[in-house]
Coordinates of C-alpha atoms and ligand atoms in Angstrom, one line a residue:
M1 CA 6.2 16.7 -26.4
L2 CA 4.5 18.3 -29.0
I3 CA 4.2 21.5 -26.9
R4 CA 7.7 21.2 -26.1
Q5 CA 9.4 20.6 -29.2
A6 CA 13.0 21.8 -27.9
E7 CA 13.5 20.1 -25.1
K8 CA 15.8 21.3 -22.6
I9 CA 18.8 19.7 -21.5
R10 CA 19.4 20.0 -18.1
S11 CA 22.4 19.1 -15.9
S12 CA 20.6 16.5 -13.6
E13 CA 23.4 15.1 -12.1
I14 CA 23.7 14.8 -8.1
T15 CA 25.1 18.1 -6.6
P16 CA 27.9 18.2 -4.2
R17 CA 25.1 20.0 -1.7
D18 CA 23.0 16.8 -2.1
V19 CA 25.9 14.8 -1.1
Y20 CA 26.5 16.7 1.9
L21 CA 22.8 17.1 2.9
N22 CA 22.6 13.3 2.7
R23 CA 25.4 12.7 4.6
R24 CA 24.4 14.8 7.0
K25 CA 21.3 12.9 7.2
L26 CA 23.2 9.6 7.4
L27 CA 24.9 10.8 10.3
A28 CA 21.7 11.5 11.8
G29 CA 20.5 8.3 11.2
T30 CA 17.7 8.8 8.7
A31 CA 19.3 7.6 5.5
G32 CA 21.7 5.3 3.9
L33 CA 23.2 4.5 0.4
I34 CA 22.5 1.4 -1.9
G35 CA 25.5 1.4 -4.3
A36 CA 26.1 4.4 -5.7
S37 CA 22.4 5.8 -5.7
L38 CA 21.0 8.6 -3.0
V39 CA 18.6 6.9 -1.3
P40 CA 15.0 8.4 -0.9
S41 CA 14.7 9.9 2.7
T42 CA 11.4 11.5 2.7
G43 CA 10.3 9.2 5.4
L44 CA 6.6 9.3 3.7
A45 CA 7.1 6.8 1.4
A46 CA 6.7 3.0 2.6
R47 CA 9.6 0.6 2.0
L48 CA 8.1 -2.2 -0.2
D49 CA 9.6 -5.9 -0.6
A50 CA 10.1 -7.5 -3.7
V51 CA 11.7 -10.0 -5.3
P52 CA 14.1 -9.9 -8.2
S53 CA 13.0 -10.6 -11.7
R54 CA 14.7 -12.5 -14.6
Y55 CA 13.2 -9.6 -16.9
S56 CA 15.6 -6.9 -15.1
T57 CA 18.3 -5.3 -16.7
N58 CA 22.0 -5.2 -15.1
E59 CA 22.7 -1.7 -16.8
K60 CA 23.5 1.2 -14.6
Q61 CA 20.6 2.8 -13.0
T62 CA 19.4 6.4 -13.5
S63 CA 19.5 7.8 -10.0
F64 CA 16.9 8.3 -7.6
N65 CA 17.0 12.2 -8.2
D66 CA 16.9 12.1 -11.7
I67 CA 14.2 9.8 -12.2
T68 CA 11.8 11.8 -9.6
S69 CA 12.7 15.3 -10.8
Y70 CA 12.9 15.0 -14.6
N71 CA 9.5 14.3 -15.2
N72 CA 6.5 14.2 -17.9
F73 CA 2.9 14.3 -15.9
Y74 CA 1.0 16.9 -17.7
E75 CA -1.7 17.2 -15.3
F76 CA 0.9 19.3 -13.0
G77 CA 2.3 21.4 -15.7
F78 CA 4.5 21.1 -18.9
D79 CA 7.7 21.7 -17.6
K80 CA 9.7 18.8 -16.5
S81 CA 10.3 20.2 -13.1
D82 CA 6.6 20.7 -12.3
P83 CA 5.5 17.2 -11.3
K84 CA 8.1 17.0 -8.6
R85 CA 6.9 20.9 -7.4
Y86 CA 3.2 20.5 -7.7
A87 CA 2.4 16.4 -7.3
G88 CA 2.8 16.3 -3.6
R89 CA -0.9 17.8 -3.3
L90 CA -2.3 14.7 -4.9
T91 CA -4.1 12.6 -2.4
T92 CA -3.4 9.2 -3.4
S93 CA -4.8 7.0 -0.3
P94 CA -7.9 6.0 -0.6
W95 CA -7.4 5.4 -4.1
S96 CA -9.8 3.1 -6.4
V97 CA -9.8 1.6 -9.5
V98 CA -12.9 0.7 -11.8
I99 CA -12.4 -2.5 -14.1
D100 CA -15.3 -2.6 -16.3
G101 CA -16.3 -3.5 -20.2
M102 CA -15.9 -6.6 -21.4
V103 CA -14.9 -8.5 -18.5
N104 CA -17.1 -11.3 -16.1
R105 CA -16.2 -9.8 -13.4
P106 CA -16.3 -5.9 -13.4
G107 CA -15.8 -4.2 -9.9
T108 CA -14.3 -1.1 -8.1
Y109 CA -11.1 -2.4 -6.1
G110 CA -9.1 -0.3 -3.7
V111 CA -5.5 -0.2 -4.7
E112 CA -4.5 -2.6 -2.1
D113 CA -6.9 -5.3 -3.3
L114 CA -5.4 -5.2 -6.8
I115 CA -1.8 -5.2 -5.5
S116 CA -0.6 -7.7 -2.4
P117 CA 2.9 -7.2 -1.0
S118 CA 3.4 -11.2 -1.9
Q119 CA 3.4 -10.6 -5.2
L120 CA 5.6 -7.4 -5.6
E121 CA 8.8 -8.0 -8.1
E122 CA 11.4 -5.5 -8.6
R123 CA 11.6 -5.1 -12.5
V124 CA 14.5 -3.0 -13.8
Y125 CA 13.6 -1.6 -17.0
R126 CA 15.2 0.8 -19.8
F127 CA 12.6 3.5 -20.0
R128 CA 12.7 5.2 -23.6
C129 CA 10.7 8.6 -24.1
V130 CA 9.5 9.7 -27.5
E131 CA 11.8 12.8 -27.0
A132 CA 14.7 10.8 -27.3
W133 CA 15.9 10.6 -23.8
S134 CA 16.2 7.4 -21.8
M135 CA 16.4 6.2 -18.1
V136 CA 17.0 3.1 -16.5
V137 CA 14.8 2.5 -13.7
P138 CA 14.2 -0.3 -10.9
W139 CA 10.2 -0.3 -10.6
I140 CA 8.2 -2.3 -8.4
G141 CA 5.1 -3.8 -9.3
I142 CA 3.1 -7.0 -10.8
P143 CA 2.4 -8.4 -14.2
L144 CA -0.8 -6.4 -15.7
G145 CA -1.9 -9.8 -16.8
D146 CA -2.7 -11.2 -13.3
V147 CA -5.0 -8.0 -12.9
I148 CA -6.6 -8.7 -16.2
K149 CA -6.9 -12.6 -15.4
R150 CA -8.5 -12.0 -12.2
A151 CA -11.2 -9.8 -14.0
D152 CA -12.0 -12.6 -16.5
P153 CA -12.2 -10.7 -20.0
T154 CA -15.2 -12.1 -22.2
G155 CA -14.1 -13.7 -25.4
G156 CA -14.5 -10.9 -27.5
A157 CA -12.3 -8.7 -25.7
K158 CA -9.4 -7.4 -27.8
Y159 CA -7.9 -4.0 -26.2
V160 CA -7.4 -2.5 -22.7
A161 CA -8.1 1.0 -22.1
F162 CA -6.7 3.1 -19.4
E163 CA -7.5 6.3 -17.8
T164 CA -5.8 8.6 -15.4
L165 CA -7.7 11.0 -12.7
V166 CA -9.5 14.0 -13.3
R167 CA -9.2 16.4 -10.0
P168 CA -8.3 19.6 -11.2
E169 CA -8.5 20.7 -7.7
E170 CA -5.0 19.1 -6.9
M171 CA -3.8 18.7 -10.3
P172 CA -3.2 22.4 -11.6
G173 CA -2.4 21.4 -15.4
Q174 CA -6.2 20.2 -15.7
K175 CA -7.5 23.6 -14.9
G176 CA -8.1 26.1 -17.6
F177 CA -7.8 26.0 -21.2
G178 CA -4.6 24.9 -23.6
G179 CA -3.9 21.8 -22.0
L180 CA -4.5 18.2 -23.1
D181 CA -8.3 16.5 -23.5
W182 CA -8.5 14.9 -20.2
P183 CA -8.9 12.4 -18.8
Y184 CA -5.1 11.1 -19.9
R185 CA -5.9 8.0 -21.8
E186 CA -3.7 5.2 -23.2
G187 CA -4.7 1.9 -24.6
L188 CA -2.9 -1.2 -25.4
R189 CA -4.0 -4.6 -27.5
L190 CA -5.1 -7.2 -25.3
D191 CA -1.9 -9.5 -26.2
E192 CA 0.4 -6.7 -25.4
A193 CA -1.6 -6.1 -22.0
M194 CA -0.9 -10.1 -21.2
H195 CA 2.8 -10.0 -22.2
P196 CA 4.9 -10.8 -19.1
L197 CA 6.9 -7.5 -19.6
T198 CA 4.0 -5.3 -18.9
I199 CA 3.4 -4.2 -15.4
L200 CA 1.7 -2.1 -12.9
A201 CA 3.9 -0.1 -11.0
N202 CA 3.3 0.9 -7.4
G203 CA 6.8 1.4 -6.5
L204 CA 10.5 2.7 -7.4
Y205 CA 13.9 2.2 -5.8
G206 CA 12.6 -0.2 -3.0
N207 CA 9.9 2.2 -1.8
E208 CA 6.4 3.1 -3.1
L209 CA 6.2 5.5 -6.1
P210 CA 6.3 9.1 -5.7
N211 CA 3.6 11.3 -6.6
Q212 CA 5.3 12.9 -9.6
N213 CA 6.0 9.1 -11.1
G214 CA 2.4 8.2 -11.3
A215 CA 1.1 7.1 -7.5
P216 CA -0.2 4.9 -6.4
L217 CA -0.5 3.1 -9.3
R218 CA 0.9 3.4 -13.4
L219 CA 1.8 1.6 -16.1
V220 CA 4.8 0.5 -17.4
V221 CA 5.5 -1.1 -20.9
P222 CA 9.2 -1.1 -21.8
W223 CA 9.2 -1.7 -25.2
K224 CA 6.9 1.5 -25.8
Y225 CA 7.7 5.4 -25.9
G226 CA 7.3 6.4 -22.3
F227 CA 3.9 8.1 -22.9
K228 CA 2.4 4.8 -23.0
S229 CA 2.8 4.3 -19.7
I230 CA 0.3 6.0 -17.9
K231 CA 0.4 7.1 -14.4
S232 CA -2.3 7.3 -11.4
I233 CA -4.7 5.1 -13.7
V234 CA -8.4 4.9 -12.2
R235 CA -9.9 2.8 -14.7
I236 CA -8.9 0.1 -17.0
S237 CA -12.0 -1.1 -19.6
L238 CA -11.7 -4.1 -21.8
T239 CA -13.1 -3.5 -25.4
D240 CA -13.4 -4.5 -28.3
K241 CA -12.5 -1.5 -30.0
Q242 CA -8.9 0.2 -30.2
P243 CA -9.1 2.9 -27.5
Q244 CA -8.5 6.3 -28.3
T245 CA -5.2 7.9 -26.6
T246 CA -4.4 11.0 -25.7
W247 CA -1.4 11.8 -27.9
N248 CA -3.1 10.2 -31.0
M249 CA -5.8 12.2 -30.5
Q250 CA -3.8 15.2 -30.3
A251 CA -1.6 15.1 -33.4
P252 CA -2.2 11.4 -35.2
R253 CA 0.5 12.2 -37.5
E254 CA 3.1 12.1 -34.7
Y255 CA 2.0 9.6 -32.2
G256 CA 0.6 6.3 -33.3
F257 CA -1.5 3.5 -31.5
Y258 CA 1.6 1.2 -30.8
S259 CA 4.3 3.8 -30.5
N260 CA 6.7 0.8 -30.2
V261 CA 10.5 2.3 -29.4
N262 CA 11.8 2.1 -33.5
P263 CA 14.8 3.7 -34.3
Q264 CA 14.1 3.1 -38.1
V265 CA 10.9 5.3 -38.1
D266 CA 11.5 8.7 -37.1
H267 CA 9.1 11.1 -35.5
P268 CA 8.2 13.4 -38.1
R269 CA 10.1 16.3 -36.3
W270 CA 13.0 14.4 -35.2
S271 CA 15.3 11.5 -35.4
Q272 CA 14.7 8.4 -33.0
A273 CA 18.1 6.6 -34.2
S274 CA 19.8 7.7 -30.8
E275 CA 19.1 8.8 -27.6
R276 CA 20.5 10.8 -24.8
T277 CA 21.0 9.0 -21.2
V278 CA 19.2 11.5 -18.5
G279 CA 22.2 12.0 -15.9
G280 CA 24.6 11.2 -18.3
G281 CA 26.0 14.9 -18.4
V282 CA 26.0 16.9 -21.0
F283 CA 29.2 15.7 -22.9
A284 CA 27.8 11.9 -22.8
K285 CA 28.0 10.5 -26.1
R286 CA 24.4 9.4 -27.2
K287 CA 23.2 6.0 -27.1
E288 CA 22.0 4.1 -30.2
T289 CA 18.5 3.2 -29.9
L290 CA 17.6 -0.5 -29.9
M291 CA 14.6 -1.6 -31.8
F292 CA 11.7 -2.2 -29.3
N293 CA 13.8 -0.6 -26.9
G294 CA 16.4 -3.7 -26.7
Y295 CA 13.1 -6.2 -26.1
A296 CA 12.8 -7.2 -29.5
D297 CA 13.5 -11.3 -28.3
E298 CA 10.6 -11.0 -26.0
V299 CA 8.3 -8.8 -28.2
A300 CA 8.8 -8.8 -31.7
G301 CA 6.6 -12.1 -32.2
L302 CA 3.7 -9.6 -31.1
Y303 CA 4.0 -8.0 -34.3
A304 CA 5.1 -10.5 -37.0
G305 CA 3.5 -9.6 -40.6
M306 CA 2.8 -6.1 -39.6
D307 CA 4.2 -3.0 -41.2
L308 CA 5.6 -1.1 -38.3
A309 CA 6.0 2.0 -40.7
K310 CA 2.5 2.1 -40.8
N311 CA 1.6 0.9 -37.4
Y312 CA 3.9 3.5 -35.9
Ligands
MTE1 N1 0.7 9.7 -17.7 C1 -0.2 11.0 -17.5 N2 -1.6 10.6 -17.0 N3 0.0 12.1 -17.6 C2 1.2 12.2 -18.2 O1 1.4 13.6 -18.9 N4 3.4 11.5 -19.6 C3 3.6 10.3 -20.1 C4 3.7 9.3 -19.4 N5 2.3 9.0 -18.5 C5 2.0 11.3 -18.8 C6 1.8 10.0 -18.3 C7 5.1 10.5 -20.5 S1 5.1 11.8 -22.2 C8 6.2 10.1 -20.1 S2 7.8 10.1 -21.1 C9 6.1 9.2 -19.1 O2 4.8 9.2 -18.1 C10 7.3 9.9 -18.1 O3 7.3 8.9 -16.6 P1 8.2 9.4 -15.7 O4 8.0 10.8 -15.4 O5 8.0 8.8 -14.6 O6 9.7 9.6 -16.0

């Protein structure tokens, strides 16, 4: 983002070699095809059963290959290909999440206690990065609101703060100087966190999340720029103060607390009016960006009366 202004445009199509290799695996009985997408065939990720959701879009889904090889996860480096290259070394089991702050039931929960398999839903969401590219991702997860309700927020709680793991020995981007101020932090207003579109995701494309996408548990807030969707969460704190957030701390004029997708409010260094579809090929036409990333009917009411140019 800040560090990589001139975003590299890669051709992220599936190559004939990928198709050949996957056909070989299919013949060997280890992989199959769902629709037009290549199914992940690592054999490592566990399959998740999830029910469909009325919140899903039926737009064309970005390929598994693009979703898992074109990533922002600065704990593993600044290049889009670094997370896939290095995130494999992150130990994601066992994993616990601290829920604390203004709640009546604080605690440290194993990820398996937070997300029960019977609750899982598939949510196919548009995902729009502040760098002006977008994807359509079939996430699996549960509403964040369910987890917050179980912790029972006290009357004064107004915000939710999130933190990612700090483990430099497994996250090379956290070593040395010149990176972000770790841990990666994000925050939401409590009503945004409780909104039914906001999920904690533990999977995509029918399997557990790959590490580069934020295993074992990440946030997904589809009407906000992608950097709000914090990965590999270890702490969720309820508070009465607006939390500090990583990119706002780094460049407050460029990245606000709200960061709702808004084609009318440009980033100081580039337009937000349109977006490039990842996997669309270099000659594909840019798409017009929609207010709240197309989720205005569901979420515009959260911001009634607010000046969205000031509260960017
Ligand atoms: N979470 C952590 N902990 N570290 C990060 O660097 N990058 C953010 C967000 N969550 C990031 C993070 C940004 S800038 C984006 S666009 C999305 O993750 C990218 O998610 P994806 O790689 O699954 O597409």
